[in-house]
Amino acid sequence: MELLEKLKQLRQDDPYPMHMPGHKRASMAFPDVYDIDITEIQGYDNLHDPRGIIKNLSDEVAEMYGADEAYLSVGGATDMILTAVFAAAGPGQRLLIARNSHKSVYHAAILRNADAVYAFPDIKEFGIPGEITREQIAGILDEEPAARACVITSPTYEGVISDVAGIAEACHEHGIPLIVDAAHGAHLGFTGFGTNPIQQQADAVIVSLHKTLPSLTQTACLLRNSDSLISAERIRKYFDYFETSSPSYILMAGIDNCVTLLQQEGRARFAAYRSALSELREGIAQIPGLTLFHTDNYDDSKLVIHLAGRSGTELAEILRAGGIEPEMASLYYVICMTSVMDTQEGFDRMLDVLRQAAGDMPDKEDTGHGLYEIMPVKKDNIGIAEFSQVEMTPVENAAGQECGGIITVYPPGIPLIVPGEAYTDRIVAIIRTAEQQGLYVEGISDGRVPVIFS
C-alpha cells in the first residue's frame, strides 16, 4: 500500500498544488469510486459506440466548446493526438509538424511511418519556444506540396498562443487539415480566457480537461466541426484503435461532474478566477528580481516565473520549501499552473513565498542558452530512422551520428532530438546541461544515447 499511503500523505503535508490536475485536489461531490466502478453493462452505454448517456455527455462537452462533435477520452490527450494524426494522414505520407510539439505527436508520426518536415518557432526570453505563424506554415507548404496534414501546439506548456485562424486558412488553401494540440487550453473559451481553437477553423482540436478544468487525470476530448477536412468516420475508426476497450466509468463520471459544475457555476467562478489571477500576476510583477514571461498573444493562466540569480530548479526548491508545488522547472524558470479551482489562500501563499525568495538573490549571471535554441539537421525520415538498427553510445561520443530515438526533457516533453536527426556538439552540451541541472531527460540510459548503427 505504499502508493496509496503516499497519496494520503498529501493531505497531511498540504503542499499547495500549482500544477495539474485542474481540480486542485478540491473536494467535489463524488461517490465512493468502488460503488460506481463498472464495465459496459446494459443500460450504461459504450464509449466506442455511444448512443445513450455517454452520447449525451459528449454532446454536452461539444456544446460547452461550441463544437459540432466531441469524442471523450479516458486515455488523455495522447490517445486523441494519435487518433487525429492517423485519421488525417495515411501510411508513409508527409506531415508538417511544429517542432515544439509534444512527444506524442512524434510517436504518431513514427507509428504512421511518416515523412515529417518541421516548422521551428522563434525562441523567446529564457529559451522558450514562441508562436508558429501563418506566413511560416504557408511558406513551408508552398515548398512541401506533398504534406497531408499540419500539427501545431497552441497554447504551449508556457502559454504561447499561435494564430490558429491564420494557420488554418493557410492549410485549407493547400487542401490539408490542421490539427491543434490544445491540451493545455481546456479553459480557453470560458469567461475571460479568449477563444478555443475549435472556433478558429481548426479541423481537430485536442484538449486535456484534466489539465486546467476540474476533471480527473487522463480525461480529455477531441473536438471536431462538421466542415472538418478530417472525416468523422476516420476519427471514429482510429479512436477505436487507440482508446482502451475498457474505459473507466469513474473517469467519464469525472467529466460529467466537471461539465455539471461548469454549467451551473462556470460563469461566476471564471469571472472570480480571472480577477484573482490578474491580481496575482500584478503582485508577482511588482516583486524585485522576478520576471513573468509573456508574449503578445498569451494564455496568462500559466505563471512562467524567472528569479534573477537562480536556476529554475533552485526556484522550484524554494517554492517547495514554502509549501508550493510547481508544475515543472526548466533551466531558467518554473511553470506554475492555475485553474478555476484555485483559492485566494493559495494565491496569497504563492505571493508570500515569492516575496521571501526575492529577498535573497545571489549576484551572478543566471541566463544563457535555452534547451530549444537549436535546429537539428534532418538526415532521414523519422519513421524509417526509428525502425533502423540502433545501438547505445556514450553521449560524449554522439556528435556527428544519427539519432535513433527520442531524447526529451520531461516535462514538457518537447524532444531535443528525434530519430533521423544528427547529434551535434551543441545538442550533446544541452543534454549534459539538462542532466546537471537536475532535469529529467528521457531516452538516455546510463549516460548513453541511441544512435543508428551503420
Short mmCIF file of C-alpha atoms in Angstrom, two decimals:
data_model
loop_
_atom_site.label_atom_id
_atom_site.label_comp_id
_atom_site.label_asym_id
_atom_site.label_seq_id
_atom_site.Cartn_x
_atom_site.Cartn_y
_atom_site.Cartn_z
CA MET A 1 0.00 0.00 0.00
CA GLU A 2 2.99 2.30 -0.39
CA LEU A 3 1.49 4.32 -3.27
CA LEU A 4 -1.88 4.74 -1.57
CA GLU A 5 -0.26 5.79 1.69
CA LYS A 6 1.94 8.25 -0.18
CA LEU A 7 -1.11 9.81 -1.82
CA LYS A 8 -2.94 10.03 1.51
CA GLN A 9 0.09 11.82 2.93
CA LEU A 10 -0.53 14.70 0.51
CA ARG A 11 -3.49 15.90 2.53
CA GLN A 12 -1.45 15.92 5.73
CA ASP A 13 1.58 17.65 4.20
CA ASP A 14 -0.71 20.13 2.42
CA PRO A 15 1.56 21.43 -0.37
CA TYR A 16 -0.45 23.90 -2.41
CA PRO A 17 -0.82 22.49 -5.97
CA MET A 18 0.32 25.00 -8.58
CA HIS A 19 0.20 22.13 -11.05
CA MET A 20 -2.29 19.96 -12.88
CA PRO A 21 -4.87 18.46 -12.49
CA GLY A 22 -7.11 21.47 -12.64
CA HIS A 23 -9.39 20.38 -9.82
CA LYS A 24 -6.50 21.30 -7.49
CA ARG A 25 -7.49 18.46 -5.14
CA ALA A 26 -10.55 20.44 -4.06
CA SER A 27 -13.40 18.38 -2.65
CA MET A 28 -16.18 17.84 -5.16
CA ALA A 29 -19.35 15.82 -4.74
CA PHE A 30 -18.48 12.30 -5.84
CA PRO A 31 -19.47 8.82 -4.58
CA ASP A 32 -17.11 6.13 -3.37
CA VAL A 33 -15.33 5.04 -6.55
CA TYR A 34 -15.77 1.36 -5.71
CA ASP A 35 -19.54 1.84 -5.65
CA ILE A 36 -19.64 3.02 -9.26
CA ASP A 37 -16.74 1.20 -10.92
CA ILE A 38 -18.37 -0.84 -13.68
CA THR A 39 -17.82 -2.00 -17.23
CA GLU A 40 -20.19 -1.71 -20.20
CA ILE A 41 -23.20 -3.38 -18.63
CA GLN A 42 -26.67 -3.00 -20.11
CA GLY A 43 -28.11 0.48 -19.79
CA TYR A 44 -24.79 2.27 -19.33
CA ASP A 45 -23.82 2.87 -22.95
CA ASN A 46 -20.45 2.22 -24.65
CA LEU A 47 -17.72 4.82 -25.20
CA HIS A 48 -16.78 3.20 -28.53
CA ASP A 49 -20.35 3.33 -29.85
CA PRO A 50 -22.13 5.92 -27.71
CA ARG A 51 -25.89 6.11 -28.14
CA GLY A 52 -27.21 6.92 -24.68
CA ILE A 53 -25.79 8.56 -21.57
CA ILE A 54 -22.23 8.77 -22.93
CA LYS A 55 -23.50 10.24 -26.20
CA ASN A 56 -25.44 12.81 -24.19
CA LEU A 57 -22.33 13.70 -22.22
CA SER A 58 -20.30 14.01 -25.43
CA ASP A 59 -22.92 16.36 -26.82
CA GLU A 60 -22.76 18.49 -23.67
CA VAL A 61 -18.98 18.77 -23.97
CA ALA A 62 -19.29 19.74 -27.64
CA GLU A 63 -21.87 22.40 -26.76
CA MET A 64 -19.62 23.72 -23.98
CA TYR A 65 -16.93 24.44 -26.57
CA GLY A 66 -19.20 25.43 -29.44
CA ALA A 67 -18.16 22.39 -31.47
CA ASP A 68 -20.31 20.06 -33.51
CA GLU A 69 -18.78 16.91 -32.03
CA ALA A 70 -16.72 15.85 -29.04
CA TYR A 71 -15.03 12.48 -28.63
CA LEU A 72 -14.32 11.72 -24.97
CA SER A 73 -11.05 10.11 -23.92
CA VAL A 74 -10.01 8.42 -20.71
CA GLY A 75 -6.50 7.92 -22.10
CA GLY A 76 -5.57 11.58 -22.04
CA ALA A 77 -4.72 13.84 -24.96
CA THR A 78 -2.20 11.26 -26.18
CA ASP A 79 -4.94 8.90 -27.41
CA MET A 80 -6.62 11.76 -29.23
CA ILE A 81 -3.41 13.02 -30.86
CA LEU A 82 -2.70 9.54 -32.18
CA THR A 83 -6.29 9.32 -33.40
CA ALA A 84 -6.22 12.68 -35.17
CA VAL A 85 -2.87 12.14 -36.90
CA PHE A 86 -3.82 8.67 -38.13
CA ALA A 87 -7.20 9.94 -39.33
CA ALA A 88 -5.62 12.84 -41.21
CA ALA A 89 -2.71 11.13 -43.00
CA GLY A 90 -2.05 7.70 -44.42
CA PRO A 91 0.99 5.43 -44.02
CA GLY A 92 4.23 6.98 -45.24
CA GLN A 93 2.66 10.35 -46.05
CA ARG A 94 4.26 13.65 -45.15
CA LEU A 95 3.35 15.62 -42.04
CA LEU A 96 4.15 19.24 -41.25
CA ILE A 97 4.84 19.36 -37.52
CA ALA A 98 5.60 22.34 -35.30
CA ARG A 99 8.97 21.37 -33.82
CA ASN A 100 7.85 22.32 -30.30
CA SER A 101 5.17 19.62 -30.34
CA HIS A 102 4.74 17.11 -27.54
CA LYS A 103 6.44 13.74 -27.90
CA SER A 104 3.06 12.05 -28.58
CA VAL A 105 2.92 13.84 -31.95
CA TYR A 106 6.27 12.29 -32.85
CA HIS A 107 5.05 8.90 -31.64
CA ALA A 108 2.13 9.23 -34.04
CA ALA A 109 4.47 10.17 -36.89
CA ILE A 110 6.72 7.20 -36.16
CA LEU A 111 3.85 4.73 -35.93
CA ARG A 112 2.46 6.11 -39.19
CA ASN A 113 5.93 5.79 -40.78
CA ALA A 114 5.51 9.42 -41.74
CA ASP A 115 7.98 11.66 -43.51
CA ALA A 116 7.98 14.68 -41.22
CA VAL A 117 9.00 18.24 -42.02
CA TYR A 118 9.24 20.79 -39.24
CA ALA A 119 8.25 24.37 -38.51
CA PHE A 120 10.67 25.79 -35.95
CA PRO A 121 9.32 28.54 -33.69
CA ASP A 122 11.38 31.59 -32.83
CA ILE A 123 12.97 31.33 -29.40
CA LYS A 124 11.84 33.88 -26.86
CA GLU A 125 13.13 35.03 -23.48
CA PHE A 126 14.65 32.31 -21.27
CA GLY A 127 14.88 29.95 -24.24
CA ILE A 128 11.11 29.47 -24.51
CA PRO A 129 9.72 28.45 -27.94
CA GLY A 130 7.44 31.12 -29.37
CA GLU A 131 4.48 31.07 -31.71
CA ILE A 132 4.13 29.43 -35.11
CA THR A 133 3.00 31.93 -37.76
CA ARG A 134 0.67 31.78 -40.73
CA GLU A 135 3.43 33.00 -43.04
CA GLN A 136 5.76 30.30 -41.79
CA ILE A 137 3.26 27.50 -42.42
CA ALA A 138 2.22 28.89 -45.80
CA GLY A 139 5.85 29.13 -46.90
CA ILE A 140 6.63 25.57 -45.90
CA LEU A 141 3.51 24.22 -47.60
CA ASP A 142 4.46 26.05 -50.80
CA GLU A 143 7.73 24.10 -50.73
CA GLU A 144 6.19 20.85 -49.46
CA PRO A 145 3.10 20.19 -51.60
CA ALA A 146 3.14 16.51 -50.54
CA ALA A 147 2.27 17.39 -46.93
CA ARG A 148 -1.02 15.80 -45.98
CA ALA A 149 -1.64 17.40 -42.56
CA CYS A 150 -0.26 20.04 -40.21
CA VAL A 151 0.07 19.72 -36.42
CA ILE A 152 0.74 22.64 -34.08
CA THR A 153 0.55 23.23 -30.33
CA SER A 154 -1.47 26.19 -29.08
CA PRO A 155 -1.37 27.12 -26.29
CA THR A 156 2.02 25.71 -25.43
CA TYR A 157 3.06 24.50 -21.99
CA GLU A 158 4.40 28.00 -21.33
CA GLY A 159 1.20 29.65 -22.57
CA VAL A 160 2.23 30.83 -26.05
CA ILE A 161 -0.75 31.07 -28.42
CA SER A 162 -0.33 30.94 -32.19
CA ASP A 163 -2.52 32.42 -34.92
CA VAL A 164 -4.71 29.33 -35.29
CA ALA A 165 -7.20 31.02 -37.62
CA GLY A 166 -4.46 32.22 -39.96
CA ILE A 167 -2.67 28.88 -39.93
CA ALA A 168 -5.94 27.04 -40.58
CA GLU A 169 -6.58 29.31 -43.55
CA ALA A 170 -3.11 28.60 -44.96
CA CYS A 171 -3.59 24.86 -44.50
CA HIS A 172 -7.00 24.89 -46.16
CA GLU A 173 -5.67 26.88 -49.10
CA HIS A 174 -3.30 23.96 -49.62
CA GLY A 175 -6.10 21.45 -49.14
CA ILE A 176 -4.85 19.91 -45.90
CA PRO A 177 -6.30 19.75 -42.36
CA LEU A 178 -4.93 21.48 -39.28
CA ILE A 179 -4.69 19.54 -36.03
CA VAL A 180 -4.21 21.64 -32.90
CA ASP A 181 -2.83 20.14 -29.72
CA ALA A 182 -4.59 22.42 -27.24
CA ALA A 183 -4.09 20.03 -24.34
CA HIS A 184 -3.18 22.97 -22.11
CA GLY A 185 -6.09 25.07 -23.33
CA ALA A 186 -9.16 23.28 -21.98
CA HIS A 187 -10.16 26.54 -20.27
CA LEU A 188 -9.94 28.65 -23.44
CA GLY A 189 -13.34 29.93 -24.48
CA PHE A 190 -14.60 30.37 -20.94
CA THR A 191 -15.21 33.80 -19.37
CA GLY A 192 -12.07 35.92 -19.58
CA PHE A 193 -9.94 33.39 -21.44
CA GLY A 194 -10.06 34.07 -25.16
CA THR A 195 -11.16 31.60 -27.80
CA ASN A 196 -10.78 27.85 -28.11
CA PRO A 197 -9.08 26.79 -31.37
CA ILE A 198 -12.17 24.85 -32.45
CA GLN A 199 -13.75 28.25 -33.08
CA GLN A 200 -10.85 29.23 -35.35
CA GLN A 201 -11.42 26.73 -38.18
CA ALA A 202 -9.04 24.04 -36.94
CA ASP A 203 -10.07 20.61 -38.21
CA ALA A 204 -9.39 18.70 -34.99
CA VAL A 205 -8.63 20.16 -31.57
CA ILE A 206 -7.46 18.09 -28.63
CA VAL A 207 -7.99 19.42 -25.10
CA SER A 208 -6.99 17.83 -21.79
CA LEU A 209 -9.91 18.52 -19.50
CA HIS A 210 -7.84 17.43 -16.51
CA LYS A 211 -5.06 19.96 -17.07
CA THR A 212 -6.93 23.21 -16.48
CA LEU A 213 -10.51 22.23 -15.58
CA PRO A 214 -11.93 20.39 -12.53
CA SER A 215 -11.75 16.94 -14.10
CA LEU A 216 -9.86 13.77 -13.21
CA THR A 217 -6.42 12.93 -14.58
CA GLN A 218 -6.47 11.24 -18.01
CA THR A 219 -9.73 12.89 -19.10
CA ALA A 220 -9.56 14.64 -22.46
CA CYS A 221 -11.53 15.09 -25.65
CA LEU A 222 -11.18 15.67 -29.36
CA LEU A 223 -13.32 18.46 -30.80
CA ARG A 224 -14.49 18.48 -34.41
CA ASN A 225 -16.82 20.55 -36.56
CA SER A 226 -18.95 19.22 -39.39
CA ASP A 227 -16.90 21.06 -42.05
CA SER A 228 -13.63 19.47 -40.90
CA LEU A 229 -11.32 18.10 -43.58
CA ILE A 230 -10.92 15.04 -41.35
CA SER A 231 -13.98 12.83 -41.63
CA ALA A 232 -15.94 11.66 -38.61
CA GLU A 233 -15.71 8.10 -39.92
CA ARG A 234 -11.90 8.16 -39.81
CA ILE A 235 -11.87 9.76 -36.36
CA ARG A 236 -14.17 7.01 -35.05
CA LYS A 237 -12.06 4.32 -36.75
CA TYR A 238 -8.78 5.34 -35.14
CA PHE A 239 -10.40 6.29 -31.86
CA ASP A 240 -11.41 2.64 -31.69
CA TYR A 241 -7.78 1.66 -32.33
CA PHE A 242 -6.14 3.84 -29.69
CA GLU A 243 -8.68 4.26 -26.90
CA THR A 244 -8.81 1.50 -24.31
CA SER A 245 -11.53 -1.12 -24.85
CA SER A 246 -12.21 -0.99 -21.09
CA PRO A 247 -12.80 2.71 -20.47
CA SER A 248 -13.15 3.83 -16.88
CA TYR A 249 -16.65 4.91 -15.93
CA ILE A 250 -15.06 6.65 -12.95
CA LEU A 251 -13.13 8.96 -15.29
CA MET A 252 -16.14 9.51 -17.54
CA ALA A 253 -18.19 10.35 -14.46
CA GLY A 254 -15.45 12.83 -13.59
CA ILE A 255 -16.04 14.53 -16.95
CA ASP A 256 -19.77 14.58 -16.19
CA ASN A 257 -19.11 16.13 -12.78
CA CYS A 258 -16.85 18.76 -14.35
CA VAL A 259 -19.39 19.68 -17.02
CA THR A 260 -22.21 19.94 -14.48
CA LEU A 261 -20.18 22.23 -12.24
CA LEU A 262 -19.29 24.50 -15.18
CA GLN A 263 -22.86 24.56 -16.44
CA GLN A 264 -24.17 25.61 -13.04
CA GLU A 265 -21.38 27.82 -11.72
CA GLY A 266 -18.88 28.30 -14.53
CA ARG A 267 -19.57 31.92 -15.46
CA ALA A 268 -19.34 33.19 -11.88
CA ARG A 269 -16.36 31.00 -10.99
CA PHE A 270 -14.40 32.03 -14.08
CA ALA A 271 -15.13 35.72 -13.51
CA ALA A 272 -13.81 35.47 -9.95
CA TYR A 273 -10.81 33.42 -11.10
CA ARG A 274 -9.99 35.96 -13.82
CA SER A 275 -9.99 38.77 -11.26
CA ALA A 276 -7.91 36.90 -8.68
CA LEU A 277 -5.41 35.78 -11.32
CA SER A 278 -4.93 39.33 -12.59
CA GLU A 279 -4.22 40.50 -9.04
CA LEU A 280 -1.75 37.63 -8.54
CA ARG A 281 0.12 38.45 -11.72
CA GLU A 282 0.25 42.12 -10.79
CA GLY A 283 1.59 41.21 -7.36
CA ILE A 284 4.32 38.98 -8.79
CA ALA A 285 5.30 41.62 -11.35
CA GLN A 286 5.94 44.12 -8.53
CA ILE A 287 8.44 41.88 -6.74
CA PRO A 288 12.04 42.96 -7.49
CA GLY A 289 14.06 40.31 -9.28
CA LEU A 290 11.08 38.36 -10.58
CA THR A 291 10.10 38.24 -14.24
CA LEU A 292 6.84 36.84 -15.59
CA PHE A 293 7.14 35.55 -19.12
CA HIS A 294 4.51 36.58 -21.66
CA THR A 295 4.07 37.17 -25.38
CA ASP A 296 1.70 39.36 -27.38
CA ASN A 297 -0.84 36.53 -27.67
CA TYR A 298 -0.68 34.68 -24.40
CA ASP A 299 -2.59 32.39 -22.05
CA ASP A 300 -1.84 34.06 -18.76
CA SER A 301 -3.30 31.25 -16.67
CA LYS A 302 0.29 29.97 -16.84
CA LEU A 303 2.73 31.60 -14.45
CA VAL A 304 6.16 31.25 -16.04
CA ILE A 305 8.48 32.77 -13.45
CA HIS A 306 12.18 33.63 -13.54
CA LEU A 307 14.05 34.69 -10.40
CA ALA A 308 17.24 36.64 -11.01
CA GLY A 309 20.32 34.74 -9.95
CA ARG A 310 18.51 31.43 -9.56
CA SER A 311 18.07 28.48 -11.89
CA GLY A 312 14.65 27.03 -12.49
CA THR A 313 15.41 24.02 -10.32
CA GLU A 314 16.60 26.29 -7.49
CA LEU A 315 13.41 28.35 -7.66
CA ALA A 316 11.34 25.16 -7.65
CA GLU A 317 13.04 24.03 -4.45
CA ILE A 318 12.42 27.44 -2.87
CA LEU A 319 8.72 27.13 -3.71
CA ARG A 320 8.55 23.59 -2.32
CA ALA A 321 10.21 24.70 0.90
CA GLY A 322 7.44 27.28 1.20
CA GLY A 323 4.68 24.74 0.67
CA ILE A 324 4.10 25.40 -3.04
CA GLU A 325 4.46 22.53 -5.53
CA PRO A 326 5.11 23.91 -9.05
CA GLU A 327 4.21 22.19 -12.29
CA MET A 328 7.76 21.98 -13.63
CA ALA A 329 11.21 23.52 -13.64
CA SER A 330 13.37 24.29 -16.65
CA LEU A 331 16.84 25.80 -16.83
CA TYR A 332 15.82 29.38 -16.04
CA TYR A 333 12.19 29.32 -14.95
CA VAL A 334 9.40 27.42 -13.28
CA ILE A 335 5.85 26.95 -14.51
CA CYS A 336 3.02 27.26 -12.04
CA MET A 337 -0.37 26.30 -13.44
CA THR A 338 -3.52 27.97 -12.21
CA SER A 339 -7.13 26.99 -12.71
CA VAL A 340 -10.68 27.99 -11.94
CA MET A 341 -10.42 25.87 -8.77
CA ASP A 342 -7.56 27.84 -7.21
CA THR A 343 -8.19 29.60 -3.92
CA GLN A 344 -7.29 33.05 -2.68
CA GLU A 345 -5.42 31.41 0.20
CA GLY A 346 -3.30 29.50 -2.32
CA PHE A 347 -2.55 32.62 -4.35
CA ASP A 348 -1.64 34.54 -1.20
CA ARG A 349 0.70 31.77 -0.09
CA MET A 350 2.36 31.87 -3.52
CA LEU A 351 2.96 35.62 -3.27
CA ASP A 352 4.40 35.34 0.23
CA VAL A 353 6.89 32.65 -0.79
CA LEU A 354 7.99 34.59 -3.87
CA ARG A 355 8.48 37.80 -1.87
CA GLN A 356 10.70 35.96 0.60
CA ALA A 357 12.64 34.31 -2.23
CA ALA A 358 13.32 37.66 -3.91
CA GLY A 359 14.92 38.97 -0.74
CA ASP A 360 17.85 36.57 -1.12
CA MET A 361 19.11 36.92 -4.67
CA PRO A 362 22.73 35.97 -5.42
CA ASP A 363 24.74 38.28 -7.64
CA LYS A 364 25.51 36.01 -10.59
CA GLU A 365 24.74 35.63 -14.26
CA ASP A 366 21.66 33.47 -14.50
CA THR A 367 20.67 33.07 -18.14
CA GLY A 368 22.30 31.55 -21.18
CA HIS A 369 21.25 29.25 -23.95
CA GLY A 370 17.89 27.53 -23.58
CA LEU A 371 17.02 23.91 -24.25
CA TYR A 372 15.46 24.52 -27.66
CA GLU A 373 17.77 27.10 -29.26
CA ILE A 374 18.76 24.54 -31.87
CA MET A 375 17.51 23.46 -35.27
CA PRO A 376 18.64 19.83 -35.63
CA VAL A 377 19.60 18.77 -39.15
CA LYS A 378 17.31 16.09 -40.58
CA LYS A 379 19.18 13.22 -42.19
CA ASP A 380 16.40 10.67 -42.62
CA ASN A 381 12.65 10.05 -42.45
CA ILE A 382 11.59 9.84 -38.79
CA GLY A 383 9.65 6.61 -39.37
CA ILE A 384 12.48 4.87 -41.22
CA ALA A 385 15.04 6.04 -38.67
CA GLU A 386 13.04 4.75 -35.72
CA PHE A 387 12.92 1.25 -37.18
CA SER A 388 16.62 1.17 -38.09
CA GLN A 389 19.15 -0.86 -36.14
CA VAL A 390 20.13 1.13 -33.07
CA GLU A 391 22.95 0.94 -30.56
CA MET A 392 23.59 2.92 -27.41
CA THR A 393 26.70 5.06 -27.31
CA PRO A 394 28.13 7.41 -24.65
CA VAL A 395 26.58 10.82 -25.09
CA GLU A 396 30.02 12.44 -25.38
CA ASN A 397 30.67 10.33 -28.49
CA ALA A 398 27.34 11.01 -30.19
CA ALA A 399 28.15 14.19 -32.15
CA GLY A 400 28.04 13.55 -35.89
CA GLN A 401 25.95 10.39 -35.58
CA GLU A 402 22.28 9.95 -36.46
CA CYS A 403 19.78 9.74 -33.63
CA GLY A 404 17.81 6.51 -33.29
CA GLY A 405 15.30 7.55 -30.63
CA ILE A 406 13.57 10.46 -28.96
CA ILE A 407 15.55 12.47 -26.39
CA THR A 408 13.31 14.79 -24.44
CA VAL A 409 13.28 16.76 -21.23
CA TYR A 410 10.11 15.76 -19.42
CA PRO A 411 8.17 17.80 -18.68
CA PRO A 412 7.37 19.48 -21.05
CA GLY A 413 8.00 16.53 -23.38
CA ILE A 414 9.28 18.53 -26.36
CA PRO A 415 12.05 16.48 -27.99
CA LEU A 416 15.57 17.88 -28.10
CA ILE A 417 16.26 15.50 -30.96
CA VAL A 418 14.19 12.84 -32.78
CA PRO A 419 15.00 9.81 -34.94
CA GLY A 420 16.62 10.78 -38.23
CA GLU A 421 18.28 13.96 -36.93
CA ALA A 422 22.01 14.42 -36.37
CA TYR A 423 23.60 14.86 -32.97
CA THR A 424 25.85 17.91 -32.77
CA ASP A 425 28.23 19.19 -30.13
CA ARG A 426 25.57 21.74 -29.16
CA ILE A 427 22.87 19.09 -28.69
CA VAL A 428 25.26 16.98 -26.61
CA ALA A 429 26.04 20.05 -24.47
CA ILE A 430 22.32 20.74 -23.95
CA ILE A 431 21.67 17.15 -22.88
CA ARG A 432 24.52 17.35 -20.37
CA THR A 433 23.35 20.72 -19.05
CA ALA A 434 19.81 19.45 -18.55
CA GLU A 435 21.05 16.47 -16.57
CA GLN A 436 23.43 18.62 -14.50
CA GLN A 437 20.55 20.94 -13.60
CA GLY A 438 18.53 18.00 -12.30
CA LEU A 439 16.02 17.93 -15.14
CA TYR A 440 14.59 14.57 -16.13
CA VAL A 441 15.89 13.55 -19.55
CA GLU A 442 14.06 10.67 -21.23
CA GLY A 443 15.74 8.48 -23.84
CA ILE A 444 19.10 8.22 -22.07
CA SER A 445 20.31 5.11 -20.29
CA ASP A 446 23.39 5.21 -18.07
CA GLY A 447 24.83 8.18 -19.93
CA ARG A 448 24.25 6.56 -23.32
CA VAL A 449 22.02 7.73 -26.17
CA PRO A 450 20.54 5.84 -29.13
CA VAL A 451 22.36 6.14 -32.46
CA ILE A 452 21.62 4.42 -35.73
CA PHE A 453 24.04 1.60 -36.37
CA SER A 454 25.76 1.90 -39.73
#
